[in-house]
């Protein structure tokens, strides 16, 4: 993931924001929040697309955990396949 720059405002924008009344400030803050929220959703989608679950690797990892036998591993795999698809 690339490091993102901090969001900054220039002097002209600062002066403009400083003159906002209550309604204008609410609208401005909501727009910033919405932009951040939308960016977060997009980032989450990109992360989910990058994750590739390999069931064979999961089975190997589960078999290495002490206390998980073949029966319990089969139950876990069944639940994972049901949830993940």
mmCIF file with all atom_site columns, C-alpha atoms in Angstrom:
data_model
loop_
_atom_site.group_PDB
_atom_site.id
_atom_site.type_symbol
_atom_site.label_atom_id
_atom_site.label_alt_id
_atom_site.label_comp_id
_atom_site.label_asym_id
_atom_site.label_entity_id
_atom_site.label_seq_id
_atom_site.pdbx_PDB_ins_code
_atom_site.Cartn_x
_atom_site.Cartn_y
_atom_site.Cartn_z
_atom_site.occupancy
_atom_site.B_iso_or_equiv
_atom_site.pdbx_formal_charge
_atom_site.auth_seq_id
_atom_site.auth_comp_id
_atom_site.auth_asym_id
_atom_site.auth_atom_id
_atom_site.pdbx_PDB_model_num
ATOM 1  C CA . UNK A 1 1  ? 0.000   0.000   0.000  1.00 0.00 ? 1  UNK A CA 1
ATOM 2  C CA . UNK A 1 2  ? 1.392   3.351   -0.990 1.00 0.00 ? 2  UNK A CA 1
ATOM 3  C CA . UNK A 1 3  ? 1.779   5.938   1.728  1.00 0.00 ? 3  UNK A CA 1
ATOM 4  C CA . UNK A 1 4  ? -0.754  8.695   1.266  1.00 0.00 ? 4  UNK A CA 1
ATOM 5  C CA . UNK A 1 5  ? -0.027  12.354  1.781  1.00 0.00 ? 5  UNK A CA 1
ATOM 6  C CA . UNK A 1 6  ? -1.812  14.226  4.542  1.00 0.00 ? 6  UNK A CA 1
ATOM 7  C CA . UNK A 1 7  ? -4.685  16.385  3.437  1.00 0.00 ? 7  UNK A CA 1
ATOM 8  C CA . UNK A 1 8  ? -3.753  20.040  3.758  1.00 0.00 ? 8  UNK A CA 1
ATOM 9  C CA . UNK A 1 9  ? -5.422  23.292  2.870  1.00 0.00 ? 9  UNK A CA 1
ATOM 10 C CA . UNK A 1 10 ? -3.822  26.384  1.457  1.00 0.00 ? 10 UNK A CA 1
ATOM 11 C CA . UNK A 1 11 ? -4.168  29.867  2.886  1.00 0.00 ? 11 UNK A CA 1
ATOM 12 C CA . UNK A 1 12 ? -6.926  30.906  0.474  1.00 0.00 ? 12 UNK A CA 1
ATOM 13 C CA . UNK A 1 13 ? -9.044  27.871  1.361  1.00 0.00 ? 13 UNK A CA 1
ATOM 14 C CA . UNK A 1 14 ? -8.412  28.461  5.071  1.00 0.00 ? 14 UNK A CA 1
ATOM 15 C CA . UNK A 1 15 ? -9.659  32.034  4.818  1.00 0.00 ? 15 UNK A CA 1
ATOM 16 C CA . UNK A 1 16 ? -12.746 30.874  2.917  1.00 0.00 ? 16 UNK A CA 1
ATOM 17 C CA . UNK A 1 17 ? -13.525 28.178  5.513  1.00 0.00 ? 17 UNK A CA 1
ATOM 18 C CA . UNK A 1 18 ? -13.027 30.625  8.365  1.00 0.00 ? 18 UNK A CA 1
ATOM 19 C CA . UNK A 1 19 ? -15.902 32.749  7.039  1.00 0.00 ? 19 UNK A CA 1
ATOM 20 C CA . UNK A 1 20 ? -18.412 29.875  6.888  1.00 0.00 ? 20 UNK A CA 1
ATOM 21 C CA . UNK A 1 21 ? -21.624 30.089  8.841  1.00 0.00 ? 21 UNK A CA 1
ATOM 22 C CA . UNK A 1 22 ? -23.011 27.090  10.729 1.00 0.00 ? 22 UNK A CA 1
ATOM 23 C CA . UNK A 1 23 ? -24.795 25.506  7.759  1.00 0.00 ? 23 UNK A CA 1
ATOM 24 C CA . UNK A 1 24 ? -21.856 25.951  5.401  1.00 0.00 ? 24 UNK A CA 1
ATOM 25 C CA . UNK A 1 25 ? -19.485 24.422  7.968  1.00 0.00 ? 25 UNK A CA 1
ATOM 26 C CA . UNK A 1 26 ? -21.803 21.437  8.470  1.00 0.00 ? 26 UNK A CA 1
ATOM 27 C CA . UNK A 1 27 ? -21.956 20.865  4.716  1.00 0.00 ? 27 UNK A CA 1
ATOM 28 C CA . UNK A 1 28 ? -18.182 21.191  4.384  1.00 0.00 ? 28 UNK A CA 1
ATOM 29 C CA . UNK A 1 29 ? -17.503 18.728  7.203  1.00 0.00 ? 29 UNK A CA 1
ATOM 30 C CA . UNK A 1 30 ? -20.052 16.265  5.818  1.00 0.00 ? 30 UNK A CA 1
ATOM 31 C CA . UNK A 1 31 ? -18.413 16.405  2.394  1.00 0.00 ? 31 UNK A CA 1
ATOM 32 C CA . UNK A 1 32 ? -14.995 15.692  3.907  1.00 0.00 ? 32 UNK A CA 1
ATOM 33 C CA . UNK A 1 33 ? -16.442 12.834  5.968  1.00 0.00 ? 33 UNK A CA 1
ATOM 34 C CA . UNK A 1 34 ? -18.196 11.368  2.910  1.00 0.00 ? 34 UNK A CA 1
ATOM 35 C CA . UNK A 1 35 ? -15.007 11.564  0.837  1.00 0.00 ? 35 UNK A CA 1
ATOM 36 C CA . UNK A 1 36 ? -13.085 9.740   3.566  1.00 0.00 ? 36 UNK A CA 1
ATOM 37 C CA . UNK A 1 37 ? -15.827 7.167   4.010  1.00 0.00 ? 37 UNK A CA 1
ATOM 38 C CA . UNK A 1 38 ? -15.984 6.477   0.274  1.00 0.00 ? 38 UNK A CA 1
ATOM 39 C CA . UNK A 1 39 ? -12.186 6.174   0.142  1.00 0.00 ? 39 UNK A CA 1
ATOM 40 C CA . UNK A 1 40 ? -12.326 3.686   3.009  1.00 0.00 ? 40 UNK A CA 1
ATOM 41 C CA . UNK A 1 41 ? -14.917 1.565   1.238  1.00 0.00 ? 41 UNK A CA 1
ATOM 42 C CA . UNK A 1 42 ? -12.829 1.573   -1.942 1.00 0.00 ? 42 UNK A CA 1
ATOM 43 C CA . UNK A 1 43 ? -9.710  0.603   0.019  1.00 0.00 ? 43 UNK A CA 1
ATOM 44 C CA . UNK A 1 44 ? -11.590 -2.237  1.732  1.00 0.00 ? 44 UNK A CA 1
ATOM 45 C CA . UNK A 1 45 ? -12.778 -3.552  -1.635 1.00 0.00 ? 45 UNK A CA 1
ATOM 46 C CA . UNK A 1 46 ? -9.227  -3.461  -2.982 1.00 0.00 ? 46 UNK A CA 1
ATOM 47 C CA . UNK A 1 47 ? -7.898  -5.313  0.058  1.00 0.00 ? 47 UNK A CA 1
ATOM 48 C CA . UNK A 1 48 ? -10.582 -7.995  -0.211 1.00 0.00 ? 48 UNK A CA 1
ATOM 49 C CA . UNK A 1 49 ? -9.789  -8.536  -3.878 1.00 0.00 ? 49 UNK A CA 1
ATOM 50 C CA . UNK A 1 50 ? -6.111  -9.000  -3.069 1.00 0.00 ? 50 UNK A CA 1
ATOM 51 C CA . UNK A 1 51 ? -6.744  -11.685 -0.463 1.00 0.00 ? 51 UNK A CA 1
ATOM 52 C CA . UNK A 1 52 ? -6.763  -15.083 -2.054 1.00 0.00 ? 52 UNK A CA 1
ATOM 53 C CA . UNK A 1 53 ? -7.641  -17.860 0.348  1.00 0.00 ? 53 UNK A CA 1
ATOM 54 C CA . UNK A 1 54 ? -6.090  -21.176 -0.528 1.00 0.00 ? 54 UNK A CA 1
ATOM 55 C CA . UNK A 1 55 ? -8.047  -23.957 1.175  1.00 0.00 ? 55 UNK A CA 1
ATOM 56 C CA . UNK A 1 56 ? -5.154  -26.404 0.905  1.00 0.00 ? 56 UNK A CA 1
ATOM 57 C CA . UNK A 1 57 ? -2.862  -24.029 2.793  1.00 0.00 ? 57 UNK A CA 1
ATOM 58 C CA . UNK A 1 58 ? -5.558  -23.512 5.407  1.00 0.00 ? 58 UNK A CA 1
ATOM 59 C CA . UNK A 1 59 ? -5.884  -27.281 5.859  1.00 0.00 ? 59 UNK A CA 1
ATOM 60 C CA . UNK A 1 60 ? -2.128  -27.621 6.328  1.00 0.00 ? 60 UNK A CA 1
ATOM 61 C CA . UNK A 1 61 ? -2.062  -24.803 8.880  1.00 0.00 ? 61 UNK A CA 1
ATOM 62 C CA . UNK A 1 62 ? -5.027  -26.260 10.769 1.00 0.00 ? 62 UNK A CA 1
ATOM 63 C CA . UNK A 1 63 ? -3.421  -29.700 10.877 1.00 0.00 ? 63 UNK A CA 1
ATOM 64 C CA . UNK A 1 64 ? -0.372  -28.138 12.562 1.00 0.00 ? 64 UNK A CA 1
ATOM 65 C CA . UNK A 1 65 ? -2.451  -26.783 15.455 1.00 0.00 ? 65 UNK A CA 1
ATOM 66 C CA . UNK A 1 66 ? -2.312  -29.018 18.506 1.00 0.00 ? 66 UNK A CA 1
ATOM 67 C CA . UNK A 1 67 ? -5.757  -30.240 19.502 1.00 0.00 ? 67 UNK A CA 1
ATOM 68 C CA . UNK A 1 68 ? -7.344  -30.042 16.057 1.00 0.00 ? 68 UNK A CA 1
ATOM 69 C CA . UNK A 1 69 ? -7.852  -33.507 14.678 1.00 0.00 ? 69 UNK A CA 1
ATOM 70 C CA . UNK A 1 70 ? -9.306  -34.636 11.371 1.00 0.00 ? 70 UNK A CA 1
ATOM 71 C CA . UNK A 1 71 ? -12.924 -34.413 12.568 1.00 0.00 ? 71 UNK A CA 1
ATOM 72 C CA . UNK A 1 72 ? -12.629 -30.864 13.944 1.00 0.00 ? 72 UNK A CA 1
ATOM 73 C CA . UNK A 1 73 ? -10.615 -29.779 10.903 1.00 0.00 ? 73 UNK A CA 1
ATOM 74 C CA . UNK A 1 74 ? -13.370 -31.082 8.615  1.00 0.00 ? 74 UNK A CA 1
ATOM 75 C CA . UNK A 1 75 ? -15.943 -29.058 10.575 1.00 0.00 ? 75 UNK A CA 1
ATOM 76 C CA . UNK A 1 76 ? -13.854 -25.895 10.332 1.00 0.00 ? 76 UNK A CA 1
ATOM 77 C CA . UNK A 1 77 ? -13.253 -26.358 6.605  1.00 0.00 ? 77 UNK A CA 1
ATOM 78 C CA . UNK A 1 78 ? -16.967 -26.957 6.055  1.00 0.00 ? 78 UNK A CA 1
ATOM 79 C CA . UNK A 1 79 ? -17.852 -23.693 7.825  1.00 0.00 ? 79 UNK A CA 1
ATOM 80 C CA . UNK A 1 80 ? -15.159 -21.766 5.916  1.00 0.00 ? 80 UNK A CA 1
ATOM 81 C CA . UNK A 1 81 ? -16.338 -23.092 2.562  1.00 0.00 ? 81 UNK A CA 1
ATOM 82 C CA . UNK A 1 82 ? -19.929 -22.219 3.457  1.00 0.00 ? 82 UNK A CA 1
ATOM 83 C CA . UNK A 1 83 ? -19.021 -18.648 4.461  1.00 0.00 ? 83 UNK A CA 1
ATOM 84 C CA . UNK A 1 84 ? -16.411 -17.888 1.816  1.00 0.00 ? 84 UNK A CA 1
ATOM 85 C CA . UNK A 1 85 ? -17.985 -19.744 -1.043 1.00 0.00 ? 85 UNK A CA 1
#
